[in-house]
CSV table of C-alpha atoms in Angstrom, one decimal:
chain,number,residue,atom,x,y,z
L,5,MET,CA,37.3,-33.4,31.9
L,6,GLU,CA,37.2,-30.3,31.3
L,7,GLY,CA,38.5,-30.1,27.7
L,8,GLY,CA,35.3,-32.8,27.6
L,9,ILE,CA,33.2,-29.6,28.8
L,10,HIS,CA,34.9,-28.2,26.5
L,11,GLN,CA,34.4,-29.8,23.3
L,12,ASN,CA,29.8,-30.1,24.7
L,13,LEU,CA,30.0,-25.9,24.6
L,14,LEU,CA,31.5,-26.3,21.3
L,15,GLU,CA,28.8,-28.1,19.8
L,16,HIS,CA,26.3,-26.8,21.3
L,17,GLU,CA,27.1,-23.0,20.5
L,18,ALA,CA,27.4,-24.9,16.4
L,19,GLU,CA,24.2,-26.7,16.3
L,20,SER,CA,22.3,-23.0,17.6
L,21,SER,CA,24.1,-21.3,15.2
L,22,LEU,CA,23.1,-24.2,12.2
L,23,PHE,CA,19.8,-23.5,14.5
L,24,LEU,CA,19.2,-20.0,13.6
L,25,LYS,CA,21.5,-19.7,10.3
L,26,SER,CA,18.3,-22.1,9.4
L,27,LYS,CA,15.5,-20.4,11.7
L,28,ILE,CA,16.4,-17.4,9.6
L,29,TRP,CA,16.6,-19.3,5.9
L,30,ASN,CA,13.1,-20.6,6.4
L,31,GLU,CA,10.6,-17.5,7.6
L,32,THR,CA,13.6,-15.3,4.7
L,33,LYS,CA,12.0,-17.5,2.7
L,34,LYS,CA,8.3,-18.0,4.1
L,35,LEU,CA,8.4,-13.6,3.4
L,36,TRP,CA,9.2,-13.0,0.1
L,37,VAL,CA,6.5,-16.3,-0.6
L,38,VAL,CA,4.4,-13.2,0.4
L,39,ALA,CA,6.6,-9.8,0.6
L,40,GLY,CA,8.1,-10.8,-3.7
L,41,PRO,CA,4.2,-10.3,-5.1
L,42,ALA,CA,3.8,-7.7,-2.9
L,43,ILE,CA,6.7,-6.2,-4.0
L,44,LEU,CA,5.4,-6.4,-7.4
L,45,ILE,CA,1.5,-5.9,-7.9
L,46,PRO,CA,1.8,-2.4,-5.8
L,47,PHE,CA,5.1,-1.7,-7.8
L,48,SER,CA,2.2,-3.2,-11.4
L,49,THR,CA,-0.6,-0.6,-9.7
L,50,PHE,CA,2.1,2.4,-9.4
L,51,GLY,CA,3.5,1.6,-11.4
L,52,ILE,CA,0.4,2.1,-14.4
L,53,HIS,CA,0.3,6.0,-13.4
L,54,VAL,CA,3.2,6.6,-13.5
L,55,ILE,CA,3.4,5.5,-17.0
L,56,SER,CA,0.6,7.3,-17.1
L,57,GLN,CA,2.0,10.7,-16.0
L,58,ALA,CA,5.6,10.3,-17.9
L,59,PHE,CA,3.4,10.4,-20.9
L,60,ILE,CA,1.4,12.8,-20.3
L,61,GLY,CA,3.8,14.4,-19.1
L,62,HIS,CA,5.9,14.6,-23.5
L,63,PHE,CA,2.4,16.4,-24.1
L,64,SER,CA,2.0,19.9,-21.4
L,65,SER,CA,3.6,20.8,-18.5
L,66,ILE,CA,-0.2,21.8,-17.2
L,67,GLN,CA,-1.4,18.5,-17.8
L,68,LEU,CA,0.9,16.3,-16.0
L,69,ALA,CA,0.2,19.4,-13.1
L,70,ALA,CA,-2.8,18.3,-13.6
L,71,TYR,CA,-3.3,14.4,-13.3
L,72,ALA,CA,-0.8,14.9,-10.8
L,73,LEU,CA,-3.1,17.0,-7.9
L,74,VAL,CA,-5.7,14.0,-9.2
L,75,PHE,CA,-3.7,11.9,-8.4
L,76,SER,CA,-2.3,12.6,-5.4
L,77,VAL,CA,-5.0,14.0,-3.9
L,78,ILE,CA,-8.4,13.0,-4.9
L,79,PHE,CA,-7.3,9.8,-6.0
L,80,ARG,CA,-4.8,9.2,-3.0
L,81,VAL,CA,-8.3,9.7,-0.6
L,82,VAL,CA,-9.9,7.2,-2.8
L,83,LEU,CA,-7.6,4.9,-2.5
L,84,GLY,CA,-6.7,5.2,1.2
L,85,PHE,CA,-9.9,4.0,1.7
L,86,GLN,CA,-9.7,1.0,-0.7
L,87,PHE,CA,-6.5,-0.3,0.4
L,88,GLY,CA,-6.8,-0.3,4.4
L,89,MET,CA,-10.5,-1.1,4.9
L,90,ALA,CA,-8.9,-4.6,2.1
L,91,ASN,CA,-6.6,-4.4,4.3
L,92,GLY,CA,-8.4,-4.9,6.8
L,93,ILE,CA,-10.7,-8.0,5.4
L,94,GLY,CA,-7.1,-9.0,5.0
L,95,THR,CA,-6.9,-9.4,8.1
L,96,LEU,CA,-9.8,-11.4,8.8
L,97,CYS,CA,-8.4,-13.9,6.0
L,98,GLY,CA,-5.2,-14.7,6.9
L,99,GLN,CA,-6.6,-15.5,9.9
L,100,ALA,CA,-9.4,-17.8,9.3
L,101,PHE,CA,-6.3,-19.7,6.7
L,102,GLY,CA,-3.5,-20.1,9.9
L,103,ALA,CA,-6.7,-21.4,12.0
L,104,LYS,CA,-7.9,-23.5,8.6
L,105,GLN,CA,-11.3,-22.6,8.5
L,106,TYR,CA,-10.5,-22.8,4.9
L,107,HIS,CA,-14.6,-21.8,4.8
L,108,LYS,CA,-14.7,-17.7,5.3
L,109,LEU,CA,-12.8,-17.4,3.1
L,110,GLY,CA,-14.8,-16.2,0.6
L,111,LEU,CA,-17.4,-16.0,2.6
L,112,TYR,CA,-15.1,-12.3,3.5
L,113,LEU,CA,-14.0,-11.9,-0.7
L,114,GLN,CA,-17.6,-11.4,-1.3
L,115,GLN,CA,-17.8,-8.8,1.8
L,116,SER,CA,-15.1,-7.0,0.6
L,117,PHE,CA,-16.6,-6.3,-2.6
L,118,ILE,CA,-20.4,-5.2,-1.4
L,119,ILE,CA,-18.1,-3.0,1.5
L,120,LEU,CA,-15.3,-1.8,-0.9
L,121,LEU,CA,-18.1,-1.0,-3.6
L,122,VAL,CA,-20.4,1.2,-1.7
L,123,ALA,CA,-17.7,2.9,-0.1
L,124,THR,CA,-16.4,3.3,-3.9
L,125,THR,CA,-19.5,5.0,-4.5
L,126,LEU,CA,-20.4,7.2,-1.6
L,127,LEU,CA,-17.0,8.5,-2.6
L,128,THR,CA,-17.9,9.2,-5.9
L,129,PRO,CA,-18.6,13.4,-5.3
L,130,LEU,CA,-15.8,13.7,-5.2
L,131,PHE,CA,-14.1,13.2,-8.1
L,132,ILE,CA,-17.3,14.5,-10.0
L,133,PHE,CA,-16.4,17.8,-8.4
L,134,ALA,CA,-12.1,17.9,-8.2
L,135,ALA,CA,-12.3,20.8,-10.5
L,136,PRO,CA,-14.3,23.1,-7.9
L,137,ILE,CA,-13.0,21.2,-4.7
L,138,LEU,CA,-9.0,22.2,-5.5
L,139,LYS,CA,-10.0,25.7,-6.6
L,140,THR,CA,-11.4,25.6,-3.1
L,141,LEU,CA,-8.0,24.5,-1.9
L,142,GLY,CA,-6.2,27.5,-3.4
L,143,GLN,CA,-4.6,25.5,-6.2
L,144,ASP,CA,-3.9,27.0,-9.5
L,145,HIS,CA,-7.4,27.4,-11.2
L,146,GLU,CA,-6.1,27.1,-14.4
L,147,ILE,CA,-5.0,23.8,-13.3
L,148,ALA,CA,-8.1,22.2,-12.0
L,149,ASP,CA,-10.2,22.7,-14.6
L,150,VAL,CA,-7.7,20.4,-16.2
L,151,ALA,CA,-7.8,17.8,-13.0
L,152,GLY,CA,-11.7,18.4,-13.0
L,153,ASP,CA,-11.8,16.1,-16.7
L,154,PHE,CA,-9.0,14.2,-15.4
L,155,ALA,CA,-10.3,12.8,-12.3
L,156,LEU,CA,-13.7,11.4,-14.4
L,157,TRP,CA,-11.6,9.3,-16.1
L,158,PHE,CA,-10.8,8.6,-12.2
L,159,VAL,CA,-14.2,7.1,-11.6
L,160,ALA,CA,-14.2,4.0,-13.2
L,161,ILE,CA,-10.7,3.3,-12.4
L,162,SER,CA,-11.8,3.3,-9.1
L,163,TYR,CA,-14.5,0.9,-9.3
L,164,LEU,CA,-11.8,-1.2,-11.0
L,165,TYR,CA,-9.6,-0.8,-8.1
L,166,ALA,CA,-12.0,-2.2,-5.1
L,167,LEU,CA,-12.2,-5.5,-7.3
L,168,LEU,CA,-8.7,-5.7,-7.5
L,169,LEU,CA,-7.7,-4.9,-3.3
L,170,SER,CA,-10.5,-7.3,-2.8
L,171,PHE,CA,-9.4,-10.4,-5.1
L,172,ASN,CA,-5.8,-9.3,-4.5
L,173,SER,CA,-6.2,-9.7,0.0
L,174,PHE,CA,-8.4,-13.0,-1.1
L,175,LEU,CA,-5.6,-14.9,-3.3
L,176,GLN,CA,-2.4,-12.9,-0.9
L,177,SER,CA,-3.9,-14.4,2.3
L,178,GLN,CA,-3.3,-17.5,0.5
L,179,SER,CA,-0.1,-17.4,-0.9
L,180,LYS,CA,-1.9,-17.5,-4.1
L,181,ASN,CA,1.5,-15.8,-5.3
L,182,PHE,CA,2.2,-16.7,-8.9
L,183,ILE,CA,-1.2,-15.7,-10.3
L,184,LEU,CA,-1.1,-12.1,-8.7
L,185,SER,CA,2.8,-11.8,-10.2
L,186,LEU,CA,0.9,-12.5,-13.4
L,187,TYR,CA,-1.2,-10.2,-14.2
L,188,ALA,CA,0.8,-7.6,-12.1
L,189,VAL,CA,3.1,-8.3,-15.0
L,190,LEU,CA,0.6,-8.4,-17.9
L,191,SER,CA,-0.8,-5.3,-17.0
L,192,LEU,CA,1.5,-4.3,-16.7
L,193,LEU,CA,3.6,-4.6,-20.1
L,194,ALA,CA,0.3,-4.0,-21.9
L,195,HIS,CA,0.3,0.0,-20.4
L,196,ILE,CA,3.3,0.1,-21.3
L,197,PHE,CA,2.3,-0.9,-25.3
L,198,PHE,CA,-1.7,0.7,-25.1
L,199,SER,CA,-0.3,3.7,-23.3
L,200,TRP,CA,1.7,4.3,-27.0
L,201,LEU,CA,0.5,2.4,-29.0
L,202,LEU,CA,-2.7,5.2,-28.7
L,203,SER,CA,-1.7,8.7,-27.5
L,204,VAL,CA,1.8,8.4,-29.7
L,205,LYS,CA,1.0,6.2,-33.1
L,206,LEU,CA,-2.2,7.0,-33.4
L,207,GLY,CA,-2.8,10.1,-32.4
L,208,PHE,CA,-5.3,9.9,-29.0
L,209,GLY,CA,-2.5,12.0,-27.2
L,210,VAL,CA,-3.7,11.9,-23.3
L,211,THR,CA,-7.4,10.2,-24.3
L,212,GLY,CA,-5.3,7.5,-25.7
L,213,VAL,CA,-3.2,7.1,-22.1
L,214,MET,CA,-6.5,7.4,-19.7
L,215,VAL,CA,-7.8,4.9,-22.2
L,216,SER,CA,-4.7,2.4,-21.4
L,217,THR,CA,-5.3,2.8,-17.9
L,218,ALA,CA,-9.0,1.8,-17.8
L,219,LEU,CA,-8.0,-1.6,-19.5
L,220,ALA,CA,-4.6,-2.4,-17.1
L,221,TYR,CA,-7.4,-2.6,-14.4
L,222,VAL,CA,-10.2,-3.9,-17.0
L,223,MET,CA,-7.2,-7.2,-17.4
L,224,PRO,CA,-6.4,-8.3,-14.0
L,225,ASN,CA,-9.2,-8.2,-12.5
L,226,VAL,CA,-11.2,-10.8,-15.7
L,227,GLY,CA,-8.0,-12.8,-15.1
L,228,GLN,CA,-8.3,-13.4,-11.4
L,229,PHE,CA,-12.3,-13.6,-11.2
L,230,VAL,CA,-12.2,-16.8,-13.7
L,231,TYR,CA,-9.3,-17.8,-11.8
L,232,ILE,CA,-11.2,-17.8,-8.4
L,233,THR,CA,-14.8,-18.7,-10.0
L,234,CYS,CA,-13.4,-21.9,-12.4
L,235,GLY,CA,-11.3,-24.3,-9.6
L,236,GLY,CA,-8.4,-22.3,-8.6
L,237,CYS,CA,-9.6,-22.1,-4.7
L,238,LYS,CA,-11.2,-24.9,-4.2
L,239,GLU,CA,-11.3,-25.3,-0.9
L,240,THR,CA,-12.1,-20.9,0.1
L,241,TRP,CA,-14.1,-20.0,-3.2
L,242,LYS,CA,-17.4,-22.3,-3.1
L,243,GLY,CA,-19.5,-19.7,-4.7
L,244,PHE,CA,-22.0,-16.4,-4.0
L,245,THR,CA,-24.0,-16.9,-0.8
L,246,ALA,CA,-26.2,-14.6,1.1
L,247,LEU,CA,-24.2,-15.8,4.2
L,248,ALA,CA,-22.2,-13.2,2.8
L,249,PHE,CA,-24.2,-10.9,4.1
L,250,ALA,CA,-24.0,-12.4,8.1
L,251,ASP,CA,-22.5,-10.5,11.0
L,252,ILE,CA,-21.3,-8.2,8.0
L,253,GLY,CA,-21.1,-5.3,11.0
L,254,ARG,CA,-18.4,-7.3,12.5
L,255,THR,CA,-16.7,-6.9,9.4
L,256,ILE,CA,-17.8,-3.1,8.2
L,257,ARG,CA,-15.8,-2.3,11.5
L,258,LEU,CA,-12.9,-3.7,11.3
L,259,SER,CA,-12.1,-2.3,7.6
L,260,VAL,CA,-13.6,1.0,7.9
L,261,SER,CA,-11.2,1.7,11.3
L,262,SER,CA,-7.9,0.4,9.0
L,263,GLY,CA,-9.8,1.9,5.7
L,264,VAL,CA,-9.5,5.3,8.0
L,265,MET,CA,-6.1,4.3,9.4
L,266,ILE,CA,-4.5,4.0,5.7
L,267,CYS,CA,-6.1,6.9,4.8
L,268,LEU,CA,-4.7,9.3,7.3
L,269,GLU,CA,-1.5,8.4,5.7
L,270,PHE,CA,-1.9,8.2,2.5
L,271,CYS,CA,-4.2,12.3,2.6
L,272,TYR,CA,-1.5,13.8,4.5
L,273,ASN,CA,1.9,13.1,2.2
L,274,THR,CA,-1.5,14.7,0.1
L,275,LEU,CA,-0.9,17.9,1.9
L,276,LEU,CA,2.6,18.5,1.2
L,277,LEU,CA,0.8,18.4,-2.4
L,278,LEU,CA,-1.6,21.0,-1.6
L,279,LEU,CA,0.2,23.1,0.8
L,280,ALA,CA,2.7,23.5,-2.3
L,281,GLY,CA,0.0,24.1,-4.1
L,282,ASN,CA,-0.5,27.6,-2.7
L,283,MET,CA,2.9,29.0,-3.2
L,284,GLY,CA,5.0,30.5,-5.6
L,285,ASN,CA,5.9,29.5,-8.5
L,286,ALA,CA,2.8,26.1,-9.0
L,287,GLU,CA,3.3,25.0,-11.6
L,288,VAL,CA,6.7,24.1,-11.5
L,289,THR,CA,6.5,23.9,-7.4
L,290,ILE,CA,4.1,20.9,-8.1
L,291,ASP,CA,5.4,18.8,-11.2
L,292,ALA,CA,8.7,19.2,-9.3
L,293,LEU,CA,7.3,17.4,-5.5
L,294,SER,CA,4.8,15.9,-8.5
L,295,ILE,CA,7.7,13.7,-9.6
L,296,CYS,CA,9.2,12.9,-6.9
L,297,ILE,CA,6.1,11.9,-5.2
L,298,SER,CA,6.3,9.7,-7.7
L,299,ILE,CA,10.3,8.1,-7.1
L,300,SER,CA,8.9,8.1,-3.4
L,301,GLY,CA,5.4,6.1,-4.7
L,302,TRP,CA,8.2,3.6,-5.9
L,303,ALA,CA,10.0,2.7,-3.4
L,304,LEU,CA,6.9,3.1,-0.8
L,305,MET,CA,6.2,-0.2,-3.2
L,306,VAL,CA,8.5,-2.3,-1.8
L,307,ALA,CA,7.9,-1.1,2.2
L,308,PHE,CA,3.8,-1.9,1.4
L,309,GLY,CA,5.2,-5.1,-0.1
L,310,PHE,CA,7.4,-6.0,3.0
L,311,MET,CA,3.7,-4.5,5.5
L,312,ALA,CA,1.6,-7.1,3.8
L,313,ALA,CA,4.0,-10.1,4.5
L,314,ALA,CA,3.7,-9.0,7.8
L,315,SER,CA,0.3,-8.6,9.0
L,316,VAL,CA,-0.1,-12.1,6.3
L,317,ARG,CA,1.9,-13.8,8.7
L,318,VAL,CA,1.6,-12.0,11.7
L,319,SER,CA,-2.5,-12.9,10.9
L,320,ASN,CA,-1.6,-16.5,9.6
L,321,GLU,CA,0.8,-17.3,13.5
L,322,LEU,CA,-1.7,-15.7,15.6
L,323,GLY,CA,-4.5,-18.1,14.1
L,324,ARG,CA,-1.7,-20.6,14.9
L,325,ARG,CA,-1.0,-19.9,17.9
L,326,ASP,CA,2.0,-19.3,18.0
L,327,VAL,CA,4.2,-16.5,19.9
L,328,LYS,CA,7.3,-18.1,18.8
L,329,ALA,CA,6.9,-17.2,15.1
L,330,VAL,CA,5.3,-14.0,15.4
L,331,LYS,CA,7.6,-12.7,16.9
L,332,PHE,CA,10.4,-13.5,14.7
L,333,SER,CA,8.2,-12.9,12.1
L,334,ILE,CA,7.3,-9.5,13.1
L,335,LEU,CA,12.1,-8.9,13.7
L,336,MET,CA,12.4,-10.2,10.0
L,337,ALA,CA,10.2,-8.1,7.9
L,338,VAL,CA,11.3,-5.1,9.8
L,339,GLY,CA,14.3,-5.5,9.5
L,340,THR,CA,14.2,-6.7,5.4
L,341,SER,CA,12.5,-4.2,4.7
L,342,PHE,CA,15.0,-1.2,6.4
L,343,SER,CA,18.1,-3.4,4.5
L,344,ILE,CA,16.9,-2.1,1.4
L,345,GLY,CA,15.4,0.7,2.7
L,346,LEU,CA,19.3,2.2,4.0
L,347,VAL,CA,20.3,1.3,0.7
L,348,LEU,CA,17.4,3.9,-1.6
L,349,PHE,CA,19.4,6.8,0.9
L,350,VAL,CA,22.1,6.6,-0.1
L,351,CYS,CA,21.1,5.5,-4.1
L,352,PHE,CA,19.1,9.0,-4.1
L,353,LEU,CA,21.3,11.4,-2.4
L,354,VAL,CA,23.3,10.0,-5.2
L,355,PHE,CA,21.7,10.4,-8.5
L,356,ARG,CA,19.1,13.1,-6.8
L,357,GLU,CA,18.4,15.1,-11.1
L,358,LYS,CA,19.4,12.0,-13.0
L,359,ALA,CA,15.9,10.2,-12.8
L,360,ALA,CA,14.0,14.0,-12.8
L,361,TYR,CA,14.6,13.4,-17.0
L,362,ALA,CA,12.6,10.3,-16.9
L,363,PHE,CA,9.4,12.7,-16.2
L,364,THR,CA,10.0,15.9,-17.4
L,365,ASN,CA,12.2,18.0,-20.5
L,366,SER,CA,12.5,20.8,-18.4
L,367,GLU,CA,16.2,21.0,-16.6
L,368,GLU,CA,13.8,23.9,-13.9
L,369,VAL,CA,11.7,20.7,-12.9
L,370,ALA,CA,15.2,18.9,-12.7
L,371,GLY,CA,16.5,22.1,-10.4
L,372,VAL,CA,13.7,21.7,-8.2
L,373,VAL,CA,13.4,18.3,-7.6
L,374,ALA,CA,17.3,17.7,-7.3
L,375,ARG,CA,17.6,20.0,-4.6
L,376,LEU,CA,14.8,18.0,-2.6
L,377,SER,CA,16.1,14.6,-2.9
L,378,PRO,CA,17.4,15.2,1.4
L,379,LEU,CA,14.5,15.3,2.3
L,380,LEU,CA,13.4,12.8,-0.2
L,381,ALA,CA,16.2,10.4,1.4
L,382,PHE,CA,15.2,10.4,4.8
L,383,THR,CA,11.5,10.5,4.0
L,384,LEU,CA,12.6,6.5,1.5
L,385,LEU,CA,14.5,5.7,5.4
L,386,LEU,CA,11.5,6.2,7.3
L,387,ASN,CA,9.4,4.6,4.8
L,388,SER,CA,11.1,1.6,4.5
L,389,VAL,CA,9.8,0.8,9.0
L,390,GLN,CA,6.7,2.3,9.9
L,391,PRO,CA,4.3,0.3,7.3
L,392,VAL,CA,6.1,-2.6,7.8
L,393,LEU,CA,4.7,-1.7,11.4
L,394,SER,CA,1.1,-1.0,10.0
L,395,GLY,CA,1.5,-4.9,9.2
L,396,VAL,CA,1.8,-6.0,12.0
L,397,ALA,CA,-1.1,-4.0,13.1
L,398,ASN,CA,-2.8,-4.8,10.3
L,399,GLY,CA,-2.0,-8.1,10.3
L,400,THR,CA,-3.0,-8.8,14.4
L,401,GLY,CA,-6.3,-5.7,13.7
L,402,GLN,CA,-5.2,-3.2,15.9
L,403,GLN,CA,-5.8,-0.4,13.0
L,404,GLY,CA,-8.8,1.5,15.3
L,405,ILE,CA,-5.8,3.1,18.0
L,406,VAL,CA,-2.9,3.4,15.0
L,407,ALA,CA,-5.5,5.2,13.2
L,408,TYR,CA,-5.9,7.6,16.5
L,409,VAL,CA,-1.8,7.3,16.2
L,410,ASN,CA,-1.7,8.9,13.0
L,411,LEU,CA,-4.0,11.1,13.8
L,412,ALA,CA,-2.3,12.7,16.9
L,413,SER,CA,1.8,12.2,15.3
L,414,TYR,CA,0.7,13.5,11.7
L,415,TYR,CA,-2.4,15.9,12.1
L,416,LEU,CA,-1.5,17.5,15.6
L,417,ILE,CA,2.7,17.6,15.1
L,418,GLY,CA,3.6,17.0,11.5
L,419,LEU,CA,0.9,19.5,9.9
L,420,PRO,CA,1.5,22.0,12.2
L,421,LEU,CA,4.5,22.4,12.2
L,422,GLY,CA,4.7,21.3,8.4
L,423,VAL,CA,2.9,25.0,8.2
L,424,ILE,CA,5.3,26.8,10.9
L,425,LEU,CA,8.7,26.1,8.5
L,426,GLY,CA,6.8,27.2,5.5
L,427,TYR,CA,5.1,29.6,6.1
L,428,VAL,CA,5.7,31.3,8.9
L,429,PHE,CA,10.2,30.8,9.1
L,430,LYS,CA,9.9,31.2,4.9
L,431,LEU,CA,11.4,27.6,4.4
L,432,GLN,CA,8.2,27.1,1.2
L,433,VAL,CA,8.3,23.7,0.7
L,434,GLU,CA,11.9,22.2,2.3
L,435,GLY,CA,9.9,22.9,5.3
L,436,VAL,CA,6.7,21.5,5.0
L,437,TRP,CA,7.9,18.8,3.6
L,438,VAL,CA,10.7,18.6,7.3
L,439,GLY,CA,7.3,18.5,9.4
L,440,ILE,CA,5.9,16.2,7.7
L,441,ILE,CA,9.0,14.5,8.0
L,442,MET,CA,9.2,14.8,12.2
L,443,GLY,CA,4.7,13.1,12.1
L,444,THR,CA,6.1,10.6,9.9
L,445,ALA,CA,9.4,10.0,12.3
L,446,VAL,CA,7.0,10.0,15.4
L,447,GLN,CA,4.5,7.3,14.5
L,448,THR,CA,7.2,5.4,13.9
L,449,ALA,CA,8.2,5.2,16.7
L,450,ILE,CA,5.3,5.2,18.4
L,451,LEU,CA,4.8,2.7,16.7
L,452,VAL,CA,8.1,0.5,17.9
L,453,TRP,CA,7.2,0.7,21.6
L,454,MET,CA,3.0,-0.1,20.1
L,455,THR,CA,4.8,-3.5,18.7
L,456,CYS,CA,7.4,-4.2,21.7
L,457,ILE,CA,4.9,-4.0,24.5
L,458,THR,CA,2.7,-6.2,23.0
L,459,ASP,CA,0.6,-8.7,24.8
L,460,TRP,CA,1.0,-11.4,22.0
L,461,ASP,CA,-1.4,-13.9,24.5
L,462,ARG,CA,-4.0,-11.9,24.2
L,463,GLN,CA,-3.4,-11.4,21.0
L,464,ILE,CA,-4.6,-14.8,20.0
L,465,SER,CA,-7.0,-15.6,22.0
L,466,LEU,CA,-9.1,-11.7,20.3
L,467,ALA,CA,-8.1,-13.5,16.7
L,468,GLN,CA,-9.4,-17.1,17.6
L,469,LYS,CA,-12.7,-14.8,18.5
L,470,ARG,CA,-12.7,-12.3,15.8
L,471,ILE,CA,-13.1,-15.8,13.2
L,472,THR,CA,-15.7,-17.1,14.4
L,473,PRO,CA,-18.9,-15.6,13.8
L,474,ILE,CA,-19.8,-16.5,10.7
L,475,SER,CA,-20.6,-20.0,10.0
L,476,LEU,CA,-21.5,-22.1,6.6
L,477,PRO,CA,-23.8,-25.1,7.3
L,478,LYS,CA,-21.7,-28.6,7.0
L,479,GLU,CA,-23.0,-29.5,2.7
L,480,THR,CA,-21.3,-26.3,2.0
L,481,LEU,CA,-18.2,-27.4,3.1
L,482,SER,CA,-17.1,-29.8,1.3
L,483,PRO,CA,-14.4,-29.5,-1.5
């Protein structure tokens, strides 16, 4: 009798173990279906700028510092709003797709075009007046003047980026991953070739690099537009319509709160570069920091991939009204991203300045990068968790709350602490960076707490209300 009970318990444990393994494997596949292309896409888009920076860095250290200022300060502010707004609209796309309200995705895409292009136009003066803005912020005047010339190129790039982010959110929410991956790879490879051809082979120098940068964003925009409008998304794209303006106010509110949330994060890291520009030996310090930020940016793309995956998985499962699936997807996304972050943490502690020589020939700059590597490693570890939790907030539509969390953690704790350590205690750029890391740690802890106490049944109810306003006439819903 006892032996039979023991045997039954063993069989039950074996079945439970197999079920858990199957559940983990299935969720892992679902995560990587989104995360793989979501990593590849920002790897490509960010990689375009890293390649540009690498080519420019071999022409002049002043031009490298100027490009780094425009990209890491001015463009980062604009990109933060754009990326956040696109993610906010991606929340609506993901929830509508999960609820099988496919016709609404095309309307959200058109709303994304309108909102992001208007926002980009309003932010364009930041590029036009980049030089005086950077001088006002205390940057070296010679570097700021060169940066002003670079900034004009970023006007066109920012408009192209607005369209690209809209397409990406629309396609990503449907797991249309092949087309996203294809153009991500093609645009990156094309940029490497045209940068070499125009700047080195044909001798156009920095101008050739910037022309190649713009062309690298034209290619995916044209390709994805043709794919969407020519039958690639028959269920979700019904053509352009004035219905896109219906209830656009609700979409604007969600996208703006999401834009503020992400922009606060982007600008926070930018302040490290700005504060460093006010310290001694600005050119070397900015060059070294720009290299660290580039390396951090590459690694952050992995976390951004899982941020997108968490957002899509959470929003899809909320649309399907499956609480258990929501919780399990969050656990898997955070655990997988943290594991990768831990590996990167160890790698950058070991290799230190060796990676710097891909961006510069200066031993002095490489030495500063080596000195900052421990701080870079800790940043990579924290950044493997925090963006994924932000993705959970995106999936639930809680961007407004996270914006306040970011404001308090970054600008009331991290930044003041960094200024005190850097300037009062004379720890220079290391002190500023330590303060910024502490702010990120506080923000991560708050996001963990928020995720743990979330009422997911209530989030399902809110998700259903969020996607109900827009409707199409019945005759337009058939494929």
